[in-house]
Every structure is written in C-alpha cells, then in structure tokens.
Amino acid sequence: MTNEAITKNDPAIEVLNDLIQINNDRIEGYDNAIENLKDSDIDLQTVFNRLKANSVKNIQELNAKVNELGGEPVTDTTLLGKIYRGWMDVKSAFTGHDRDGIINDCQGGEKAAQEAYDKALKDDGNLTMETRVLLISQQTGLLADKQAVDNFN
C-alpha cells in the first residue's frame, strides 16, 4: 500500500482502533467482574464469559479491517477504561464485591461501549459502507449484551 493510501485510511484506522480499545476494556472489565463474583454467582459468570467472548470476536473482526487498511491494530485499553477500573477497585475495597455493585459496574461499561460505537458511526465519511455494516452489526450485538446485563436488575 502506498503512503498516500495509508494517509487516506488513517482516520478510519483511528476509529477502528478506538473500538478495539473499548472491546479490550470490556474484556478486562468482565475478567475483573468474574474474578470478584462469588462461586454461587454462576449465572453471572456464564453471561459475563459469553459477553467477553463477544468482544474477542469483535476485536478479531476489527483487527482484520485495520490490517486491510494498512494499519497496525492496537492491543491496549483506553485511558478512561483504566481510570474507571482503578476507581472501581478502590470503591470495591471499601464496599466489598457485592453482586449488585458488580452488575452496576458492568452496566457502566456497556453504556461506554454503546457511546463509543455511536461516536464511530457518526464519523464524517471516513468509513466505507462495508465497515459501517460491520460496526452496526457489532453494536447490535453489544446492545443485546447490554440488555443481558440489565436483565439482572
């Protein structure tokens, strides 16, 4: 790919990498939630493992798209996600790791994921129709994931 083509794709690569990071945030968030659940919370553990797997699939699809555009997929999480998880760890140290608190934390993560996809889809035309279809499909899946978490309240 020429440098001109890479430069043209940079905004789309940036959008896709942002979504990779939010999916990485979800994986770390659900790992943290699963770790802090009680053994008796097998229902939540099962759902959270499924939601985590959905983010792994999303990342694989997004990585392929970034590679197709000549970019380098990111492997880290967002700064905001790191700050959020750090704050949740401090909160949990004082309040404990109760089921409702963990569910509320996951709901916050799901809201952030929806916002990230909304922002990406409002992009000013840097994304191809094929990429938009992929993102809409992923966002629809994430909306179902959000509803799965909301059903525990």
Tab-separated table of N, CA and C in Angstrom, residues 4-150:
chain	number	residue	atom	x	y	z
A	4	GLU	N	0.336	7.334	0.325
A	4	GLU	CA	-0.863	8.130	0.072
A	4	GLU	C	-2.108	7.366	0.526
A	5	ALA	N	-2.162	6.080	0.236
A	5	ALA	CA	-3.307	5.257	0.627
A	5	ALA	C	-3.375	5.116	2.151
A	6	ILE	N	-2.228	4.951	2.794
A	6	ILE	CA	-2.212	4.833	4.252
A	6	ILE	C	-2.711	6.123	4.888
A	7	THR	N	-2.243	7.270	4.390
A	7	THR	CA	-2.673	8.555	4.920
A	7	THR	C	-4.173	8.726	4.759
A	8	LYS	N	-4.710	8.316	3.615
A	8	LYS	CA	-6.145	8.415	3.366
A	8	LYS	C	-6.921	7.548	4.357
A	9	ASN	N	-6.389	6.408	4.748
A	9	ASN	CA	-7.076	5.480	5.645
A	9	ASN	C	-6.857	5.785	7.127
A	10	ASP	N	-5.926	6.704	7.452
A	10	ASP	CA	-5.606	6.977	8.855
A	10	ASP	C	-6.834	7.300	9.713
A	11	PRO	N	-7.762	8.155	9.273
A	11	PRO	CA	-8.928	8.432	10.125
A	11	PRO	C	-9.774	7.176	10.384
A	12	ALA	N	-9.953	6.347	9.399
A	12	ALA	CA	-10.726	5.117	9.578
A	12	ALA	C	-9.991	4.159	10.521
A	13	ILE	N	-8.686	4.064	10.371
A	13	ILE	CA	-7.882	3.204	11.251
A	13	ILE	C	-8.005	3.680	12.690
A	14	GLU	N	-7.968	4.989	12.893
A	14	GLU	CA	-8.092	5.548	14.238
A	14	GLU	C	-9.444	5.193	14.860
A	15	VAL	N	-10.512	5.315	14.085
A	15	VAL	CA	-11.855	4.964	14.561
A	15	VAL	C	-11.912	3.486	14.949
A	16	LEU	N	-11.389	2.638	14.085
A	16	LEU	CA	-11.407	1.194	14.359
A	16	LEU	C	-10.556	0.844	15.576
A	17	ASN	N	-9.396	1.478	15.700
A	17	ASN	CA	-8.544	1.218	16.865
A	17	ASN	C	-9.210	1.674	18.164
A	18	ASP	N	-9.970	2.761	18.112
A	18	ASP	CA	-10.724	3.183	19.297
A	18	ASP	C	-11.711	2.095	19.721
A	19	LEU	N	-12.343	1.459	18.745
A	19	LEU	CA	-13.303	0.399	19.059
A	19	LEU	C	-12.605	-0.865	19.550
A	20	ILE	N	-11.415	-1.118	19.040
A	20	ILE	CA	-10.632	-2.243	19.570
A	20	ILE	C	-10.353	-1.991	21.044
A	21	GLN	N	-9.975	-0.764	21.376
A	21	GLN	CA	-9.673	-0.440	22.769
A	21	GLN	C	-10.903	-0.582	23.663
A	22	ILE	N	-12.070	-0.145	23.205
A	22	ILE	CA	-13.263	-0.266	24.052
A	22	ILE	C	-13.626	-1.740	24.245
A	23	ASN	N	-13.391	-2.566	23.237
A	23	ASN	CA	-13.626	-4.004	23.407
A	23	ASN	C	-12.589	-4.611	24.351
A	24	ASN	N	-11.348	-4.124	24.299
A	24	ASN	CA	-10.336	-4.558	25.276
A	24	ASN	C	-10.759	-4.155	26.690
A	25	ASP	N	-11.341	-2.954	26.820
A	25	ASP	CA	-11.868	-2.513	28.122
A	25	ASP	C	-12.935	-3.481	28.621
A	26	ARG	N	-13.834	-3.888	27.716
A	26	ARG	CA	-14.898	-4.823	28.109
A	26	ARG	C	-14.304	-6.142	28.602
A	27	ILE	N	-13.315	-6.644	27.895
A	27	ILE	CA	-12.699	-7.915	28.294
A	27	ILE	C	-12.092	-7.797	29.685
A	28	GLU	N	-11.325	-6.742	29.913
A	28	GLU	CA	-10.717	-6.549	31.240
A	28	GLU	C	-11.784	-6.333	32.306
A	29	GLY	N	-12.827	-5.585	31.961
A	29	GLY	CA	-13.911	-5.344	32.912
A	29	GLY	C	-14.623	-6.628	33.308
A	30	TYR	N	-14.908	-7.471	32.314
A	30	TYR	CA	-15.585	-8.730	32.630
A	30	TYR	C	-14.656	-9.711	33.332
A	31	ASP	N	-13.374	-9.704	33.001
A	31	ASP	CA	-12.420	-10.525	33.755
A	31	ASP	C	-12.432	-10.120	35.230
A	32	ASN	N	-12.407	-8.817	35.468
A	32	ASN	CA	-12.423	-8.290	36.824
A	32	ASN	C	-13.725	-8.671	37.528
A	33	ALA	N	-14.845	-8.524	36.834
A	33	ALA	CA	-16.144	-8.863	37.427
A	33	ALA	C	-16.206	-10.342	37.785
A	34	ILE	N	-15.789	-11.203	36.873
A	34	ILE	CA	-15.822	-12.652	37.100
A	34	ILE	C	-14.952	-13.016	38.303
A	35	GLU	N	-13.792	-12.387	38.377
A	35	GLU	CA	-12.860	-12.655	39.482
A	35	GLU	C	-13.468	-12.291	40.835
A	36	ASN	N	-14.307	-11.262	40.851
A	36	ASN	CA	-14.860	-10.774	42.108
A	36	ASN	C	-16.231	-11.345	42.461
A	37	LEU	N	-16.793	-12.156	41.592
A	37	LEU	CA	-18.076	-12.786	41.894
A	37	LEU	C	-17.889	-13.943	42.869
A	38	LYS	N	-18.933	-14.237	43.576
A	38	LYS	CA	-18.928	-15.409	44.459
A	38	LYS	C	-19.142	-16.662	43.613
A	39	ASP	N	-18.716	-17.804	44.124
A	39	ASP	CA	-18.906	-19.072	43.425
A	39	ASP	C	-20.381	-19.341	43.130
A	40	SER	N	-21.259	-18.846	43.982
A	40	SER	CA	-22.699	-19.060	43.802
A	40	SER	C	-23.286	-18.221	42.661
A	41	ASP	N	-22.516	-17.273	42.133
A	41	ASP	CA	-22.995	-16.401	41.051
A	41	ASP	C	-22.688	-16.989	39.680
A	42	ILE	N	-22.933	-18.275	39.538
A	42	ILE	CA	-22.623	-18.962	38.281
A	42	ILE	C	-23.422	-18.384	37.111
A	43	ASP	N	-24.627	-17.884	37.381
A	43	ASP	CA	-25.434	-17.286	36.322
A	43	ASP	C	-24.729	-16.073	35.722
A	44	LEU	N	-24.193	-15.208	36.579
A	44	LEU	CA	-23.456	-14.036	36.094
A	44	LEU	C	-22.147	-14.439	35.432
A	45	GLN	N	-21.456	-15.388	36.023
A	45	GLN	CA	-20.189	-15.836	35.444
A	45	GLN	C	-20.403	-16.337	34.018
A	46	THR	N	-21.462	-17.095	33.814
A	46	THR	CA	-21.756	-17.648	32.489
A	46	THR	C	-22.034	-16.531	31.485
A	47	VAL	N	-22.870	-15.584	31.874
A	47	VAL	CA	-23.203	-14.472	30.973
A	47	VAL	C	-21.977	-13.613	30.715
A	48	PHE	N	-21.212	-13.298	31.747
A	48	PHE	CA	-20.048	-12.443	31.568
A	48	PHE	C	-18.994	-13.103	30.682
A	49	ASN	N	-18.836	-14.400	30.798
A	49	ASN	CA	-17.907	-15.107	29.902
A	49	ASN	C	-18.375	-15.028	28.450
A	50	ARG	N	-19.679	-15.116	28.238
A	50	ARG	CA	-20.222	-15.009	26.876
A	50	ARG	C	-20.003	-13.600	26.319
A	51	LEU	N	-20.216	-12.597	27.150
A	51	LEU	CA	-20.042	-11.206	26.699
A	51	LEU	C	-18.580	-10.911	26.394
A	52	LYS	N	-17.716	-11.473	27.220
A	52	LYS	CA	-16.276	-11.341	26.976
A	52	LYS	C	-15.903	-11.979	25.635
A	53	ALA	N	-16.449	-13.138	25.353
A	53	ALA	CA	-16.180	-13.819	24.079
A	53	ALA	C	-16.676	-12.987	22.901
A	54	ASN	N	-17.779	-12.274	23.084
A	54	ASN	CA	-18.281	-11.403	22.016
A	54	ASN	C	-17.275	-10.303	21.700
A	55	SER	N	-16.637	-9.765	22.729
A	55	SER	CA	-15.620	-8.731	22.488
A	55	SER	C	-14.388	-9.304	21.816
A	56	VAL	N	-14.016	-10.530	22.153
A	56	VAL	CA	-12.880	-11.179	21.481
A	56	VAL	C	-13.181	-11.291	19.988
A	57	LYS	N	-14.395	-11.711	19.653
A	57	LYS	CA	-14.805	-11.824	18.244
A	57	LYS	C	-14.788	-10.442	17.568
A	58	ASN	N	-15.319	-9.433	18.256
A	58	ASN	CA	-15.320	-8.075	17.704
A	58	ASN	C	-13.901	-7.616	17.397
A	59	ILE	N	-12.992	-7.867	18.317
A	59	ILE	CA	-11.601	-7.445	18.133
A	59	ILE	C	-10.990	-8.146	16.924
A	60	GLN	N	-11.259	-9.431	16.768
A	60	GLN	CA	-10.725	-10.156	15.605
A	60	GLN	C	-11.211	-9.516	14.306
A	61	GLU	N	-12.483	-9.172	14.248
A	61	GLU	CA	-13.034	-8.540	13.041
A	61	GLU	C	-12.454	-7.151	12.822
A	62	LEU	N	-12.318	-6.389	13.888
A	62	LEU	CA	-11.757	-5.041	13.776
A	62	LEU	C	-10.275	-5.083	13.406
A	63	ASN	N	-9.530	-6.024	13.992
A	63	ASN	CA	-8.116	-6.183	13.633
A	63	ASN	C	-7.970	-6.466	12.144
A	64	ALA	N	-8.816	-7.347	11.628
A	64	ALA	CA	-8.753	-7.688	10.202
A	64	ALA	C	-9.009	-6.454	9.347
A	65	LYS	N	-9.954	-5.630	9.757
A	65	LYS	CA	-10.282	-4.416	8.998
A	65	LYS	C	-9.125	-3.414	9.055
A	66	VAL	N	-8.510	-3.245	10.227
A	66	VAL	CA	-7.364	-2.334	10.354
A	66	VAL	C	-6.213	-2.826	9.472
A	67	ASN	N	-5.952	-4.128	9.512
A	67	ASN	CA	-4.892	-4.697	8.671
A	67	ASN	C	-5.197	-4.483	7.188
A	68	GLU	N	-6.440	-4.670	6.819
A	68	GLU	CA	-6.858	-4.475	5.426
A	68	GLU	C	-6.593	-3.044	4.963
A	69	LEU	N	-6.719	-2.095	5.889
A	69	LEU	CA	-6.493	-0.685	5.558
A	69	LEU	C	-5.022	-0.294	5.644
A	70	GLY	N	-4.167	-1.250	6.005
A	70	GLY	CA	-2.737	-0.980	6.074
A	70	GLY	C	-2.280	-0.426	7.404
A	71	GLY	N	-3.122	-0.559	8.413
A	71	GLY	CA	-2.775	-0.038	9.729
A	71	GLY	C	-2.284	-1.110	10.672
A	72	GLU	N	-1.962	-0.680	11.872
A	72	GLU	CA	-1.489	-1.562	12.937
A	72	GLU	C	-2.533	-1.556	14.045
A	73	PRO	N	-3.189	-2.692	14.306
A	73	PRO	CA	-4.188	-2.728	15.376
A	73	PRO	C	-3.549	-2.486	16.742
A	74	VAL	N	-4.267	-1.757	17.590
A	74	VAL	CA	-3.796	-1.521	18.950
A	74	VAL	C	-4.062	-2.768	19.801
A	75	THR	N	-3.364	-2.856	20.910
A	75	THR	CA	-3.547	-4.012	21.795
A	75	THR	C	-3.871	-3.589	23.225
A	76	ASP	N	-3.918	-2.287	23.483
A	76	ASP	CA	-4.142	-1.825	24.844
A	76	ASP	C	-5.592	-1.408	25.065
A	77	THR	N	-5.862	-0.884	26.251
A	77	THR	CA	-7.186	-0.400	26.608
A	77	THR	C	-7.170	1.122	26.576
A	78	THR	N	-8.333	1.717	26.793
A	78	THR	CA	-8.402	3.175	26.812
A	78	THR	C	-7.927	3.697	28.162
A	79	LEU	N	-7.446	4.915	28.177
A	79	LEU	CA	-7.045	5.563	29.424
A	79	LEU	C	-8.257	5.698	30.337
A	80	LEU	N	-9.386	6.093	29.775
A	80	LEU	CA	-10.595	6.240	30.572
A	80	LEU	C	-11.002	4.908	31.195
A	81	GLY	N	-10.853	3.819	30.441
A	81	GLY	CA	-11.170	2.493	30.969
A	81	GLY	C	-10.258	2.119	32.126
A	82	LYS	N	-8.983	2.461	32.004
A	82	LYS	CA	-8.032	2.172	33.084
A	82	LYS	C	-8.393	2.958	34.338
A	83	ILE	N	-8.734	4.220	34.150
A	83	ILE	CA	-9.120	5.066	35.282
A	83	ILE	C	-10.395	4.528	35.926
A	84	TYR	N	-11.364	4.154	35.104
A	84	TYR	CA	-12.639	3.630	35.606
A	84	TYR	C	-12.422	2.359	36.421
A	85	ARG	N	-11.627	1.434	35.892
A	85	ARG	CA	-11.370	0.182	36.614
A	85	ARG	C	-10.598	0.452	37.913
A	86	GLY	N	-9.676	1.398	37.899
A	86	GLY	CA	-8.956	1.755	39.114
A	86	GLY	C	-9.888	2.323	40.171
A	87	TRP	N	-10.800	3.181	39.746
A	87	TRP	CA	-11.776	3.751	40.664
A	87	TRP	C	-12.682	2.649	41.212
A	88	MET	N	-13.083	1.708	40.365
A	88	MET	CA	-13.947	0.611	40.804
A	88	MET	C	-13.209	-0.271	41.820
A	89	ASP	N	-11.920	-0.485	41.628
A	89	ASP	CA	-11.139	-1.277	42.582
A	89	ASP	C	-11.097	-0.595	43.948
A	90	VAL	N	-10.905	0.723	43.945
A	90	VAL	CA	-10.882	1.470	45.205
A	90	VAL	C	-12.257	1.408	45.865
A	91	LYS	N	-13.300	1.618	45.089
A	91	LYS	CA	-14.670	1.557	45.616
A	91	LYS	C	-14.947	0.182	46.215
A	92	SER	N	-14.553	-0.857	45.507
A	92	SER	CA	-14.797	-2.224	45.974
A	92	SER	C	-14.033	-2.524	47.264
A	93	ALA	N	-12.875	-1.916	47.433
A	93	ALA	CA	-12.099	-2.135	48.653
A	93	ALA	C	-12.873	-1.650	49.875
A	94	PHE	N	-13.685	-0.613	49.685
A	94	PHE	CA	-14.451	-0.065	50.802
A	94	PHE	C	-15.843	-0.679	50.925
A	95	THR	N	-16.450	-1.038	49.807
A	95	THR	CA	-17.832	-1.522	49.841
A	95	THR	C	-17.939	-3.024	49.648
A	96	GLY	N	-16.865	-3.670	49.275
A	96	GLY	CA	-16.921	-5.103	49.009
A	96	GLY	C	-17.339	-5.368	47.578
A	97	HIS	N	-17.307	-6.612	47.204
A	97	HIS	CA	-17.636	-7.012	45.832
A	97	HIS	C	-19.019	-7.656	45.826
A	98	ASP	N	-20.047	-6.845	46.057
A	98	ASP	CA	-21.386	-7.410	46.075
A	98	ASP	C	-21.942	-7.532	44.652
A	99	ARG	N	-22.854	-8.441	44.488
A	99	ARG	CA	-23.448	-8.763	43.191
A	99	ARG	C	-24.030	-7.521	42.504
A	100	ASP	N	-24.821	-6.744	43.236
A	100	ASP	CA	-25.440	-5.558	42.638
A	100	ASP	C	-24.398	-4.538	42.192
A	101	GLY	N	-23.363	-4.356	42.987
A	101	GLY	CA	-22.303	-3.418	42.619
A	101	GLY	C	-21.577	-3.857	41.352
A	102	ILE	N	-21.323	-5.146	41.249
A	102	ILE	CA	-20.648	-5.674	40.058
A	102	ILE	C	-21.536	-5.493	38.823
A	103	ILE	N	-22.821	-5.773	38.977
A	103	ILE	CA	-23.755	-5.588	37.857
A	103	ILE	C	-23.786	-4.120	37.443
A	104	ASN	N	-23.854	-3.215	38.417
A	104	ASN	CA	-23.867	-1.775	38.101
A	104	ASN	C	-22.602	-1.352	37.377
A	105	ASP	N	-21.460	-1.879	37.808
A	105	ASP	CA	-20.197	-1.555	37.139
A	105	ASP	C	-20.230	-2.021	35.684
A	106	CYS	N	-20.746	-3.217	35.456
A	106	CYS	CA	-20.822	-3.755	34.091
A	106	CYS	C	-21.793	-2.947	33.239
A	107	GLN	N	-22.868	-2.468	33.841
A	107	GLN	CA	-23.801	-1.618	33.102
A	107	GLN	C	-23.113	-0.327	32.644
A	108	GLY	N	-22.257	0.217	33.499
A	108	GLY	CA	-21.496	1.410	33.113
A	108	GLY	C	-20.567	1.125	31.947
A	109	GLY	N	-19.939	-0.039	31.965
A	109	GLY	CA	-19.070	-0.428	30.855
A	109	GLY	C	-19.842	-0.615	29.561
A	110	GLU	N	-21.022	-1.191	29.657
A	110	GLU	CA	-21.850	-1.393	28.460
A	110	GLU	C	-22.320	-0.058	27.880
A	111	LYS	N	-22.627	0.877	28.760
A	111	LYS	CA	-23.021	2.214	28.293
A	111	LYS	C	-21.861	2.871	27.541
A	112	ALA	N	-20.655	2.742	28.079
A	112	ALA	CA	-19.469	3.319	27.428
A	112	ALA	C	-19.239	2.681	26.057
A	113	ALA	N	-19.465	1.384	25.942
A	113	ALA	CA	-19.287	0.701	24.658
A	113	ALA	C	-20.291	1.228	23.634
A	114	GLN	N	-21.543	1.387	24.047
A	114	GLN	CA	-22.561	1.914	23.130
A	114	GLN	C	-22.195	3.324	22.660
A	115	GLU	N	-21.714	4.136	23.592
A	115	GLU	CA	-21.317	5.508	23.245
A	115	GLU	C	-20.156	5.508	22.256
A	116	ALA	N	-19.213	4.593	22.436
A	116	ALA	CA	-18.061	4.520	21.526
A	116	ALA	C	-18.516	4.143	20.113
A	117	TYR	N	-19.428	3.203	20.014
A	117	TYR	CA	-19.929	2.812	18.694
A	117	TYR	C	-20.784	3.917	18.083
A	118	ASP	N	-21.583	4.607	18.893
A	118	ASP	CA	-22.352	5.747	18.380
A	118	ASP	C	-21.417	6.790	17.781
A	119	LYS	N	-20.357	7.099	18.509
A	119	LYS	CA	-19.374	8.095	18.043
A	119	LYS	C	-18.731	7.629	16.734
A	120	ALA	N	-18.351	6.357	16.666
A	120	ALA	CA	-17.707	5.835	15.456
A	120	ALA	C	-18.642	5.914	14.259
A	121	LEU	N	-19.908	5.614	14.475
A	121	LEU	CA	-20.862	5.607	13.361
A	121	LEU	C	-21.275	7.017	12.948
A	122	LYS	N	-21.007	8.005	13.781
A	122	LYS	CA	-21.262	9.401	13.414
A	122	LYS	C	-20.078	9.995	12.662
A	123	ASP	N	-19.072	9.171	12.411
A	123	ASP	CA	-17.878	9.596	11.681
A	123	ASP	C	-18.298	10.277	10.385
A	124	ASP	N	-17.539	11.250	9.969
A	124	ASP	CA	-17.924	12.107	8.846
A	124	ASP	C	-17.655	11.533	7.458
A	125	GLY	N	-17.655	10.239	7.309
A	125	GLY	CA	-17.487	9.666	5.987
A	125	GLY	C	-16.174	8.957	5.762
A	126	ASN	N	-15.366	8.806	6.792
A	126	ASN	CA	-14.092	8.115	6.640
A	126	ASN	C	-14.252	6.599	6.555
A	127	LEU	N	-15.442	6.104	6.897
A	127	LEU	CA	-15.678	4.671	6.901
A	127	LEU	C	-16.426	4.248	5.645
A	128	THR	N	-16.011	3.131	5.099
A	128	THR	CA	-16.720	2.594	3.939
A	128	THR	C	-18.054	2.009	4.394
A	129	MET	N	-18.927	1.778	3.441
A	129	MET	CA	-20.218	1.178	3.758
A	129	MET	C	-20.019	-0.207	4.381
A	130	GLU	N	-19.066	-0.964	3.872
A	130	GLU	CA	-18.776	-2.294	4.406
A	130	GLU	C	-18.357	-2.212	5.877
A	131	THR	N	-17.539	-1.222	6.194
A	131	THR	CA	-17.100	-1.044	7.578
A	131	THR	C	-18.262	-0.612	8.454
A	132	ARG	N	-19.093	0.274	7.951
A	132	ARG	CA	-20.268	0.709	8.714
A	132	ARG	C	-21.198	-0.468	9.015
A	133	VAL	N	-21.384	-1.341	8.040
A	133	VAL	CA	-22.237	-2.525	8.244
A	133	VAL	C	-21.648	-3.393	9.356
A	134	LEU	N	-20.338	-3.585	9.342
A	134	LEU	CA	-19.667	-4.355	10.395
A	134	LEU	C	-19.900	-3.709	11.761
A	135	LEU	N	-19.719	-2.390	11.843
A	135	LEU	CA	-19.865	-1.700	13.124
A	135	LEU	C	-21.313	-1.731	13.621
A	136	ILE	N	-22.261	-1.593	12.712
A	136	ILE	CA	-23.674	-1.678	13.098
A	136	ILE	C	-23.992	-3.074	13.615
A	137	SER	N	-23.462	-4.081	12.968
A	137	SER	CA	-23.667	-5.459	13.418
A	137	SER	C	-23.070	-5.670	14.810
A	138	GLN	N	-21.852	-5.174	15.013
A	138	GLN	CA	-21.225	-5.307	16.329
A	138	GLN	C	-22.006	-4.533	17.387
A	139	GLN	N	-22.442	-3.327	17.050
A	139	GLN	CA	-23.185	-2.526	18.019
A	139	GLN	C	-24.505	-3.201	18.382
A	140	THR	N	-25.151	-3.812	17.413
A	140	THR	CA	-26.390	-4.540	17.689
A	140	THR	C	-26.132	-5.684	18.665
A	141	GLY	N	-25.024	-6.398	18.467
A	141	GLY	CA	-24.645	-7.458	19.393
A	141	GLY	C	-24.353	-6.916	20.778
A	142	LEU	N	-23.680	-5.772	20.831
A	142	LEU	CA	-23.368	-5.165	22.130
A	142	LEU	C	-24.628	-4.658	22.832
A	143	LEU	N	-25.613	-4.227	22.058
A	143	LEU	CA	-26.877	-3.805	22.649
A	143	LEU	C	-27.583	-5.001	23.293
A	144	ALA	N	-27.542	-6.138	22.622
A	144	ALA	CA	-28.099	-7.364	23.214
A	144	ALA	C	-27.327	-7.734	24.486
A	145	ASP	N	-26.016	-7.542	24.471
A	145	ASP	CA	-25.202	-7.805	25.665
A	145	ASP	C	-25.617	-6.882	26.809
A	146	LYS	N	-25.831	-5.603	26.489
A	146	LYS	CA	-26.256	-4.635	27.495
A	146	LYS	C	-27.582	-5.063	28.112
A	147	GLN	N	-28.501	-5.520	27.271
A	147	GLN	CA	-29.808	-5.957	27.774
A	147	GLN	C	-29.661	-7.192	28.659
A	148	ALA	N	-28.701	-8.063	28.325
A	148	ALA	CA	-28.462	-9.245	29.156
A	148	ALA	C	-28.000	-8.831	30.550
A	149	VAL	N	-27.147	-7.824	30.628
A	149	VAL	CA	-26.673	-7.335	31.924
A	149	VAL	C	-27.828	-6.630	32.655
A	150	ASP	N	-28.584	-5.806	31.920
A	150	ASP	CA	-29.705	-5.082	32.534
A	150	ASP	C	-30.758	-6.027	33.106
